[in-house]
XYZ file of C-alpha atoms in Angstrom:
737
model
C 97.261 100.536 70.604
C 99.239 103.879 70.037
C 99.624 104.811 66.363
C 103.529 105.287 66.681
C 104.170 102.001 68.314
C 105.484 100.208 65.124
C 107.573 103.101 64.344
C 109.862 103.009 67.304
C 109.686 99.168 67.178
C 111.296 99.436 63.515
C 113.783 101.754 64.673
C 114.844 99.612 67.450
C 115.312 96.522 65.007
C 117.500 98.704 62.623
C 120.963 100.193 62.756
C 123.578 98.134 64.437
C 120.986 95.728 65.914
C 121.618 92.355 64.024
C 117.873 91.747 64.345
C 115.834 93.272 61.621
C 112.065 93.960 61.777
C 111.162 92.920 58.474
C 112.819 89.596 58.935
C 111.187 88.933 62.363
C 107.697 88.901 60.700
C 108.698 85.758 59.312
C 107.529 82.930 61.887
C 110.493 80.658 60.811
C 113.131 83.234 61.892
C 115.288 81.603 64.676
C 114.239 84.719 66.849
C 110.563 84.861 65.901
C 109.186 82.425 68.300
C 110.777 83.957 71.437
C 110.410 87.593 70.114
C 106.903 87.807 68.480
C 105.087 87.484 71.771
C 107.062 90.368 73.344
C 106.393 92.440 70.412
C 102.581 91.800 70.685
C 102.958 92.797 74.315
C 104.623 95.960 73.267
C 101.551 96.956 71.043
C 99.012 96.195 73.799
C 96.735 98.792 75.549
C 97.905 97.869 78.962
C 100.698 100.290 80.104
C 101.670 98.078 82.885
C 102.890 95.418 80.792
C 106.656 95.562 80.368
C 108.721 95.403 77.234
C 111.752 93.142 76.918
C 113.554 93.193 73.580
C 116.818 91.690 72.233
C 119.707 93.373 70.673
C 122.086 91.305 68.708
C 125.797 92.753 68.589
C 128.097 92.542 65.994
C 129.533 89.336 67.374
C 126.298 87.736 67.571
C 125.866 88.122 71.363
C 122.576 89.242 72.310
C 121.510 92.086 75.196
C 118.230 92.146 76.313
C 116.669 95.621 76.857
C 114.185 95.705 79.705
C 111.884 98.451 80.909
C 108.174 99.285 81.985
C 105.834 101.625 80.304
C 104.264 103.019 83.611
C 105.664 103.162 87.157
C 103.834 100.316 88.289
C 104.821 98.313 85.450
C 108.604 99.125 86.310
C 108.138 97.956 89.825
C 106.712 94.703 88.776
C 109.575 94.029 86.077
C 112.379 94.735 88.542
C 110.868 92.037 90.791
C 110.171 89.646 88.001
C 113.722 89.819 86.435
C 115.101 89.103 89.965
C 112.902 86.102 89.875
C 113.107 84.685 86.380
C 116.780 85.626 85.598
C 118.751 86.977 88.582
C 122.580 86.681 88.791
C 122.526 82.845 88.042
C 123.416 82.856 84.469
C 123.422 86.597 83.627
C 124.866 89.925 84.640
C 121.974 91.292 86.031
C 122.616 92.817 89.620
C 119.125 94.858 89.874
C 121.149 97.976 89.073
C 119.512 100.150 86.234
C 120.920 100.740 82.911
C 121.294 104.302 81.546
C 120.196 104.343 78.040
C 122.232 106.469 75.500
C 120.271 109.100 73.761
C 123.023 109.171 71.174
C 122.564 105.502 70.241
C 119.655 105.204 67.653
C 118.536 101.677 69.104
C 118.526 102.672 72.684
C 116.822 106.025 72.005
C 114.129 104.063 70.231
C 113.715 101.985 73.321
C 113.540 105.036 75.396
C 110.500 106.579 73.498
C 107.800 104.300 74.811
C 109.385 103.207 78.176
C 109.653 104.850 81.638
C 113.039 104.640 83.771
C 114.746 102.625 85.180
C 115.743 100.491 82.200
C 117.884 97.376 82.616
C 120.301 95.472 80.130
C 120.835 91.832 80.154
C 123.843 89.830 78.942
C 124.402 85.921 79.418
C 127.283 85.040 81.552
C 128.390 82.484 78.842
C 127.204 81.571 75.432
C 125.476 78.581 76.854
C 123.528 80.739 79.305
C 121.779 82.427 76.210
C 119.146 79.672 75.753
C 118.525 79.582 79.388
C 117.570 83.394 79.433
C 115.411 82.705 76.602
C 113.750 80.066 78.187
C 113.231 82.145 81.444
C 111.807 85.203 79.335
C 109.259 82.711 77.674
C 108.014 81.565 80.831
C 107.588 85.219 82.036
C 105.914 86.159 78.961
C 103.403 83.475 79.213
C 102.802 84.470 82.727
C 101.972 88.074 81.410
C 99.920 86.509 78.614
C 97.779 84.681 81.001
C 97.594 87.616 83.553
C 93.784 88.852 83.935
C 93.253 92.366 83.097
C 93.434 94.535 86.396
C 90.196 96.676 87.359
C 91.346 100.458 87.136
C 90.071 102.802 89.813
C 91.046 105.945 87.780
C 94.087 106.624 90.088
C 96.311 109.311 89.187
C 99.828 108.325 88.709
C 101.318 110.625 91.760
C 98.647 109.185 93.972
C 99.734 105.475 93.034
C 103.341 106.503 93.523
C 102.821 108.027 97.056
C 101.075 104.873 98.069
C 103.742 102.771 96.976
C 106.421 104.901 98.487
C 104.374 104.723 101.921
C 104.449 101.022 101.377
C 108.366 100.907 100.955
C 108.980 103.155 103.779
C 106.732 101.096 106.286
C 108.495 97.898 104.928
C 111.948 99.581 105.528
C 113.176 99.287 101.856
C 115.322 101.985 101.556
C 116.403 101.168 97.916
C 112.853 100.952 96.723
C 111.951 104.199 98.483
C 114.817 105.774 96.822
C 113.478 104.836 93.205
C 109.991 105.733 94.026
C 111.223 109.199 95.149
C 112.887 109.751 91.905
C 109.906 108.667 89.870
C 107.696 111.084 91.812
C 110.435 113.674 91.225
C 110.525 112.774 87.599
C 106.674 113.162 86.715
C 106.989 117.029 87.410
C 103.641 117.143 89.571
C 105.107 118.503 92.713
C 107.006 121.609 93.018
C 110.489 121.891 94.753
C 108.951 122.851 98.062
C 106.622 119.885 98.207
C 109.303 117.348 96.998
C 111.397 118.708 99.885
C 108.563 117.666 102.258
C 108.138 114.052 100.712
C 112.160 113.805 101.067
C 112.017 114.609 104.800
C 109.101 112.324 105.322
C 111.189 109.431 103.576
C 114.248 109.996 105.623
C 112.205 109.883 108.863
C 110.286 107.129 107.888
C 113.240 105.095 107.412
C 114.914 106.315 110.486
C 117.541 108.222 109.143
C 117.432 110.801 111.800
C 121.221 111.610 112.011
C 121.394 112.271 108.153
C 118.296 114.616 108.567
C 119.878 116.432 111.917
C 123.141 116.968 110.090
C 122.059 118.079 106.810
C 122.725 121.548 107.089
C 121.725 122.642 103.630
C 118.424 120.916 103.945
C 117.682 122.743 107.240
C 118.527 125.940 105.714
C 116.160 125.253 102.999
C 113.284 124.571 105.235
C 114.023 127.843 107.228
C 111.402 130.458 106.522
C 108.862 128.043 105.098
C 105.409 127.158 106.609
C 106.172 123.602 107.247
C 103.468 121.254 107.567
C 102.928 119.665 110.690
C 104.395 116.301 109.811
C 107.444 117.649 108.470
C 108.093 119.876 111.461
C 107.773 116.861 113.791
C 110.291 114.980 111.508
C 112.754 117.661 111.949
C 112.306 118.111 115.652
C 112.434 114.473 116.039
C 115.874 114.235 114.213
C 117.521 117.197 115.966
C 116.264 116.011 119.350
C 117.309 112.427 118.947
C 120.792 113.681 117.631
C 121.723 116.231 119.784
C 119.748 116.140 122.984
C 118.347 112.446 123.744
C 121.795 110.886 124.403
C 121.998 113.382 127.378
C 118.667 112.390 128.826
C 118.955 111.708 132.490
C 116.106 111.689 134.791
C 118.306 112.168 137.872
C 119.933 115.128 136.225
C 117.716 116.848 133.565
C 119.792 119.965 133.441
C 122.157 117.779 131.176
C 119.536 117.857 128.456
C 119.408 121.706 128.809
C 123.329 121.814 128.254
C 122.992 119.748 125.246
C 120.231 121.461 123.782
C 122.387 124.865 124.039
C 125.668 123.380 123.043
C 124.060 122.061 119.835
C 123.057 125.699 119.116
C 119.230 124.568 118.830
C 118.185 127.658 120.685
C 119.488 129.755 117.578
C 116.993 127.976 115.266
C 114.321 130.121 116.493
C 112.237 129.665 113.266
C 111.879 125.779 113.830
C 110.246 126.864 117.101
C 107.702 129.647 115.830
C 104.683 127.367 116.412
C 104.075 123.752 117.455
C 101.288 123.516 115.028
C 99.363 121.343 117.594
C 102.114 118.722 117.586
C 102.145 116.406 120.640
C 104.795 114.238 120.257
C 107.096 113.564 123.325
C 110.298 114.655 121.612
C 108.602 117.850 120.182
C 107.242 118.742 123.637
C 110.612 118.245 125.213
C 112.240 120.346 122.316
C 109.942 123.334 122.888
C 110.322 123.299 126.716
C 114.076 123.218 126.431
C 113.962 126.246 123.889
C 111.761 128.084 126.679
C 114.171 127.200 129.148
C 117.135 128.498 127.110
C 115.595 131.590 126.314
C 117.066 134.720 128.336
C 113.308 136.128 128.662
C 111.413 132.757 129.615
C 107.672 133.136 129.204
C 106.446 131.747 132.359
C 102.743 130.818 130.988
C 104.401 129.109 128.048
C 106.475 127.002 130.280
C 103.825 126.168 132.925
C 101.428 124.910 129.774
C 104.435 122.760 128.418
C 105.297 121.467 131.888
C 101.734 120.162 132.307
C 101.875 118.532 128.766
C 105.193 116.781 129.673
C 103.685 115.799 132.879
C 100.892 113.887 131.213
C 103.257 111.749 129.142
C 104.339 108.332 129.985
C 107.904 109.273 130.242
C 110.077 109.300 133.373
C 112.515 111.929 131.788
C 109.818 114.320 130.763
C 108.470 114.482 134.132
C 111.836 115.245 135.582
C 112.444 117.697 132.802
C 109.255 119.558 133.708
C 110.562 120.408 137.324
C 113.228 122.693 135.722
C 110.262 125.182 134.901
C 110.411 128.471 137.123
C 108.234 127.720 140.084
C 106.692 130.966 140.196
C 104.744 133.122 138.051
C 106.756 136.004 136.561
C 105.208 139.438 136.536
C 103.426 140.488 133.038
C 105.587 142.791 131.042
C 105.114 146.370 131.154
C 103.851 146.688 127.593
C 102.689 143.269 126.462
C 102.201 144.882 122.968
C 105.796 145.535 122.432
C 106.998 142.177 123.643
C 104.366 140.563 121.512
C 105.604 142.562 118.466
C 109.091 141.479 119.005
C 108.078 137.807 119.497
C 106.011 138.224 116.156
C 108.747 139.634 114.216
C 111.206 136.992 115.314
C 108.495 134.427 113.878
C 107.941 133.051 117.451
C 104.323 132.722 116.498
C 102.964 130.754 119.462
C 104.498 132.957 122.039
C 103.233 136.023 120.069
C 99.770 134.795 120.161
C 99.947 134.201 124.079
C 101.294 137.644 124.436
C 98.505 139.441 122.142
C 95.981 137.710 123.847
C 97.100 139.624 127.182
C 97.597 143.029 125.186
C 95.057 145.906 125.523
C 92.592 145.784 122.527
C 93.458 147.731 119.389
C 92.937 147.320 115.405
C 96.598 146.419 115.358
C 96.242 143.723 118.008
C 93.450 142.163 116.227
C 95.091 142.132 112.680
C 98.279 140.226 114.329
C 95.883 137.879 116.112
C 94.218 137.106 112.908
C 97.644 136.558 111.360
C 98.738 134.110 114.387
C 95.561 131.937 113.900
C 96.438 131.676 110.233
C 100.024 130.766 110.798
C 99.267 128.239 113.605
C 96.573 126.726 111.513
C 95.156 124.794 114.370
C 91.214 124.736 115.272
C 92.225 125.481 118.890
C 94.301 128.693 117.791
C 91.461 129.866 115.794
C 88.945 129.593 118.574
C 91.078 131.170 121.003
C 91.363 134.340 118.723
C 87.819 134.666 118.186
C 87.124 134.242 121.898
C 89.893 136.942 122.672
C 88.197 139.578 120.531
C 87.119 142.614 122.526
C 84.958 145.872 121.420
C 88.220 147.893 121.559
C 89.576 145.949 118.679
C 87.177 147.713 116.545
C 86.241 144.602 114.639
C 83.223 146.041 112.514
C 85.547 148.811 111.045
C 88.353 146.465 109.714
C 89.554 147.076 105.988
C 87.736 144.786 103.767
C 90.471 142.362 103.167
C 91.099 141.974 106.890
C 87.187 141.780 107.462
C 87.281 138.813 104.981
C 90.192 136.985 106.658
C 88.451 137.288 110.143
C 85.409 136.116 108.404
C 87.244 133.164 107.321
C 88.205 132.347 110.719
C 84.629 132.899 112.045
C 83.570 130.296 109.530
C 86.440 127.823 110.481
C 85.591 127.951 114.141
C 81.804 127.412 113.419
C 82.344 125.016 110.677
C 80.730 121.400 111.180
C 82.677 118.332 111.471
C 82.625 117.327 107.691
C 84.557 120.643 106.757
C 87.183 121.037 109.484
C 90.432 118.955 109.583
C 89.951 115.641 111.358
C 91.241 115.374 114.881
C 92.113 111.845 115.015
C 92.364 108.286 113.067
C 88.705 107.370 114.112
C 87.221 110.698 112.943
C 89.225 110.461 109.446
C 87.985 106.903 109.177
C 84.341 107.839 109.774
C 84.773 110.562 107.116
C 86.133 108.167 104.625
C 83.304 105.741 105.107
C 80.961 108.481 104.818
C 82.165 109.453 101.295
C 85.547 111.327 101.358
C 87.193 111.040 98.213
C 90.450 109.109 97.968
C 92.841 112.037 97.142
C 91.207 114.349 100.022
C 91.426 111.380 102.225
C 95.252 110.660 101.920
C 96.144 114.431 101.756
C 94.453 115.025 105.033
C 95.936 111.723 106.676
C 99.683 112.852 105.439
C 99.085 116.542 106.506
C 97.255 116.050 109.937
C 98.249 112.701 111.382
C 101.377 114.153 113.100
C 99.012 116.135 115.521
C 96.534 113.276 116.354
C 96.761 111.911 119.783
C 99.413 108.756 119.478
C 97.298 107.124 122.540
C 94.066 107.174 120.803
C 94.119 103.863 119.287
C 96.624 102.115 121.834
C 94.919 103.516 124.894
C 91.363 102.976 124.221
C 89.588 99.692 123.324
C 86.199 101.232 122.388
C 88.174 103.494 119.905
C 90.245 100.656 118.454
C 87.069 98.364 118.111
C 85.247 100.892 116.114
C 88.188 101.743 113.811
C 88.566 97.991 113.275
C 84.957 97.514 112.430
C 84.949 100.721 109.978
C 87.935 99.310 108.010
C 86.575 95.301 108.050
C 83.142 96.605 106.714
C 84.454 99.230 104.311
C 82.237 100.262 101.459
C 83.589 99.901 97.818
C 84.587 103.294 97.581
C 86.358 103.366 100.984
C 88.126 100.215 100.689
C 91.122 101.490 98.352
C 91.769 104.393 100.717
C 91.942 101.948 103.640
C 94.452 99.749 101.444
C 96.562 102.794 100.889
C 96.486 104.123 104.410
C 97.552 100.675 105.924
C 101.277 101.601 106.028
C 100.712 104.739 107.945
C 98.248 103.126 110.179
C 100.600 100.320 110.972
C 103.523 102.772 111.706
C 101.171 104.793 113.996
C 100.207 101.556 116.059
C 103.955 100.273 116.562
C 105.848 101.762 119.437
C 109.367 102.317 119.239
C 110.442 99.459 121.648
C 108.346 96.551 122.527
C 105.128 94.929 121.090
C 101.755 97.247 121.067
C 98.937 96.565 123.303
C 96.996 93.587 122.736
C 93.819 95.826 122.147
C 95.141 96.672 118.628
C 95.512 93.035 117.738
C 92.159 92.832 115.739
C 93.140 95.779 113.657
C 96.334 94.387 112.686
C 94.551 91.224 111.683
C 92.376 93.225 109.412
C 95.363 95.006 107.986
C 96.973 91.522 107.207
C 93.957 90.302 105.642
C 93.386 93.523 103.296
C 96.930 92.754 101.939
C 95.895 89.034 101.397
C 92.968 90.248 99.182
C 95.346 91.909 96.778
C 95.417 90.219 93.338
C 98.964 91.652 92.550
C 100.816 92.254 95.842
C 104.146 94.069 95.306
C 107.252 93.147 97.164
C 106.734 95.944 99.593
C 103.431 94.884 100.490
C 104.349 91.417 100.847
C 107.351 92.641 103.169
C 104.581 94.776 105.190
C 102.578 91.647 105.765
C 105.453 89.735 107.079
C 106.210 92.633 109.607
C 102.639 92.880 110.678
C 102.539 88.945 111.027
C 105.722 89.268 113.118
C 104.027 91.775 115.374
C 100.913 89.695 115.964
C 103.133 86.616 116.973
C 104.898 88.789 119.117
C 101.607 89.996 120.679
C 100.224 86.480 120.978
C 97.620 84.576 119.307
C 95.196 81.798 120.268
C 94.634 78.746 118.011
C 91.837 80.293 115.963
C 93.896 83.586 115.394
C 96.966 81.623 114.447
C 95.151 79.618 111.884
C 93.416 82.779 110.480
C 96.844 84.517 109.991
C 98.349 81.306 108.259
C 95.534 81.236 105.882
C 95.932 84.995 104.816
C 99.779 84.254 104.507
C 98.819 81.255 102.212
C 96.494 83.432 100.024
C 99.406 85.586 99.433
C 101.682 82.652 98.573
C 98.944 81.403 96.072
C 98.980 84.595 94.115
C 99.887 85.109 90.548
C 102.962 86.611 91.634
C 104.022 83.924 93.978
C 106.827 82.941 91.684
C 108.705 86.168 92.787
C 108.390 85.605 96.513
C 110.708 82.874 97.289
C 113.156 84.439 99.607
C 110.028 86.205 101.135
C 108.395 82.575 101.868
C 111.662 81.216 103.509
C 111.461 84.422 105.659
C 108.145 83.615 106.627
C 108.585 79.800 107.276
C 111.420 80.748 109.493
C 109.303 83.711 111.134
C 106.918 80.565 112.282
C 109.666 78.583 113.394
C 111.181 80.865 115.996
C 107.730 81.984 117.136
C 105.249 80.146 119.771
C 102.817 77.841 118.027
C 99.283 77.186 119.203
C 98.499 75.102 116.063
C 101.699 72.892 114.721
C 99.910 71.043 112.352
C 98.560 74.264 110.539
C 102.041 75.576 110.728
C 103.550 72.399 109.106
C 101.139 72.719 106.134
C 102.487 76.089 105.485
C 106.046 74.906 105.663
C 105.271 72.076 103.396
C 103.759 74.490 100.874
C 106.770 76.510 100.985
C 109.136 73.533 100.356
C 107.097 72.564 97.466
C 107.630 75.780 95.954
C 111.293 75.421 96.762
C 111.394 71.963 94.916
C 110.224 73.439 91.691
C 112.464 76.421 91.886
C 115.646 74.518 93.136
C 117.645 75.664 89.905
C 117.291 79.138 91.158
C 118.579 78.376 94.765
C 121.805 80.138 96.048
C 124.002 77.776 98.251
C 122.641 80.135 101.065
C 119.170 79.334 100.467
C 119.855 75.774 100.244
C 121.338 75.782 103.687
C 118.499 77.618 105.210
C 115.969 75.155 103.591
C 117.567 72.260 105.104
C 117.727 73.955 108.324
C 114.248 74.570 108.064
C 113.570 71.098 107.255
C 115.483 70.081 110.435
C 113.462 72.467 112.586
C 110.034 70.875 111.321
C 111.265 67.133 111.162
C 110.332 66.794 107.478
C 112.574 65.559 104.589
C 114.346 67.937 102.605
C 113.570 67.914 98.975
C 116.050 65.972 96.997
C 116.549 68.812 94.815
C 118.282 70.912 97.170
C 121.133 68.435 97.480
C 121.887 69.285 93.617
C 122.438 72.958 94.558
C 126.006 73.887 93.586
C 128.125 74.160 96.697
C 131.358 75.432 95.052
C 130.995 78.741 96.716
C 130.411 77.248 100.164
C 133.693 75.367 100.101
C 135.520 78.485 99.208
C 134.025 80.469 102.024
C 135.228 77.785 104.363
C 138.621 78.643 103.438
C 137.809 82.254 103.602
C 136.411 82.266 106.851
C 138.832 80.111 108.753
C 140.034 81.706 111.869
C 137.989 84.970 111.254
C 135.753 86.873 113.533
C 132.423 87.892 112.213
C 129.851 90.163 113.595
C 126.380 89.993 112.954
C 123.901 92.901 113.629
C 120.042 92.292 113.503
C 117.051 93.142 115.613
C 115.732 89.577 114.801
C 117.951 88.227 117.170
C 116.724 84.407 116.310
C 117.696 85.057 112.714
C 121.065 85.941 113.752
C 121.549 82.972 115.971
C 120.427 80.580 113.175
C 122.814 82.332 110.708
C 125.556 81.833 113.298
C 124.778 78.048 113.525
C 125.068 77.806 109.741
C 128.266 79.709 109.551
C 129.737 77.345 112.448
C 128.553 74.402 110.190
C 130.423 75.869 107.023
C 133.497 76.782 109.299
C 133.980 75.545 112.601
C 137.007 77.712 113.329
C 135.002 80.851 112.482
C 134.091 83.111 115.499
C 130.686 85.030 115.361
C 129.398 87.432 117.725
C 125.751 88.957 117.721
C 124.572 92.494 118.590
C 120.943 94.129 118.556
C 121.589 97.144 120.742
C 119.562 100.109 119.626
C 122.187 102.653 120.463
C 125.862 103.268 120.084
C 126.913 100.958 123.207
C 130.588 100.065 123.936
C 129.740 96.473 123.065
C 128.495 97.422 119.458
C 131.419 99.937 118.786
C 134.031 97.272 120.122
C 132.451 94.714 117.893
C 132.453 97.031 114.817
C 136.282 97.931 115.368
C 137.342 94.488 116.052
C 135.429 92.116 113.804
C 137.167 90.778 110.465
C 133.864 90.958 108.882
C 130.768 92.604 109.889
C 127.165 91.957 108.735
C 124.635 94.622 109.155
C 120.980 93.525 108.537
C 119.566 96.980 107.627
C 115.833 96.049 107.155
C 115.985 94.957 110.903
C 117.902 97.700 112.382
C 118.144 101.063 113.916
C 119.858 103.895 112.150
C 121.767 104.949 115.404
C 123.233 101.429 115.156
C 124.112 101.996 111.637
C 126.021 105.005 112.148
C 127.859 103.573 115.066
C 128.978 100.525 113.209
C 129.917 102.914 109.941
C 131.952 105.052 112.279
C 133.897 102.280 113.856
C 134.692 100.403 110.791
C 137.867 100.611 108.949
C 137.315 102.588 105.552
C 139.022 99.539 104.006
C 136.881 97.038 105.541
C 133.361 98.303 105.351
C 130.369 96.417 106.582
C 128.221 94.041 104.579
C 124.858 95.115 104.331
C 122.196 92.234 104.164
C 119.258 92.980 102.123
C 116.452 91.282 104.118
C 115.672 90.429 107.584
C 116.017 86.418 107.590
C 118.712 84.116 107.931
C 119.100 83.473 104.336
C 119.669 87.218 103.513
C 122.502 87.408 106.340
C 124.180 84.215 105.080
C 123.846 85.397 101.411
C 125.385 88.574 101.729
C 128.185 87.425 103.696
C 128.934 84.401 101.315
C 128.922 86.713 98.313
C 131.185 88.921 99.915
C 134.079 86.229 100.896
């Protein structure tokens, strides 16, 4: 216990707080039974336990102040408040409450807590007791919660891991909160915060925002961007300005779009490819070379070879635009190389310096190029290019040291150089690579790894699966942290991944199932992986194992927070092929039992979805569901009468089920669904014409988001559903109307 804990508590229960510290020590005080257990938790050494304390206003109306004492505790608290309190009988809507430093009571509360804080007030005087009872239940749960095993994690590493999971789950709001926490702890400088910001936007698919953020792009100019950041920026620019013009029958349209967007003028972004192999990066660099007035035939030929190696019809067509014949070498390669070097076109300068006559200046520039590119391939190329005329033996000491560093890098063993792929990285983790070093190497270098390494080779995928499945105690937490990044690497932009990666996905789900306290983002990640596995296809044994893992997640101590997640999960199994109906039914019965116990917290939308699920499975609906208040449904029927509703979701069955329930509420409503990935005529027309438009943003493409946003009337914006299932779509619409 911290020595000053009592001091700030005394100041909180003072001033204009109608509750007094001295009076609360008396167990007979009306507030003591509810409050003393929370005070005991506030004095505990476990910083992950939250603090919830009441303040009695002058009119005897209580307000509860809620906050965590650590980043992890704050995340748990937000989920708990939604589960135990929610908007049913309070004003809690999930938004943080800014504590006032000039208010002595709020200032005292801020002393031992971290942002965000929340303030809760009862909707009616009769709801005060309901909130007290809910908080008693929550406090009891915290008191019974076993102490968590600590692994000596630094706060920044823990937050980065949470951020990766939030991005992989598509949770934009949670990612934003975590990004602010990372900014707040002050461990990253402005440049590295910028890189994290770019990665979050890219991971969430906010390509248009990245491409059109001129201030951000200007900040990146002149920086030696990490490969992953460079890949994200090129992806964003290509998607926004060039990809809409891709046409395998007329590849010159893409070149015209590249020029029209002014991308050829952003030469600093094309200085070095840094070993990146992504299709959009290759196409962008090829177009940049084509757009140059002084095209480099060697660079074009090399890029054309790489384009032809892609499984991309347009890339093959684009490669034909390169000059068919070799251009003659420049009269003075050194002058041309110097010009390229001064323009920060490092890859091109390296090509030219290799061709230039030997000299000490040439060697110094080759060293600089190898350092800037940073790949093992560039380093080896420079070492191999050294000639006697470069006078390497008489370099000044500082340059000799830099050359020696390159020689050592070139001859380094596998344990000291950067890993070249997922499998090599996993082997090093299992061999003892530290957690921070492993995650740093992963985030920095994974953009340069061959995306086909896992999906294209069953042998490699099986070996990686075996390493993760049999991980040692030291490697286990690393693979857990890496799971979101690995999952993103396995999933193609369209369609299902190849069946050979199925065992790897199964292991990742099992890893999440073994967690003692899964966060909401980890649960969402498990649901997404389960959805992918069902899309690939499972036999009866694999299906049973998947359900067992998910039931383990439902049975964790945090299951009280996961009602909406459980409903989405039951729906997921209802709309996918089932090789074991009995096993699936047991899962659904487990969900309905949880629903029965929590019926008093259900929204009308949840109740309708549960009734729909019970009809799907041919089981009796819990009697408690019929007691859910339906006034909002009756009002929605009047509001929807004769209206048209557009629903955008990539989970088409969820949209269809939501439409069926809307017709049940109001037979005269008109519902149209859309799941187009791009801004098609159908999507833009629906966005313009629909009276109401629901956008399920967690199961969407941001290209579609911008299409809908651009075509909606400013006075009639889209309604954003917070989840992927039917209940989220229906709840968002009913709350709006």
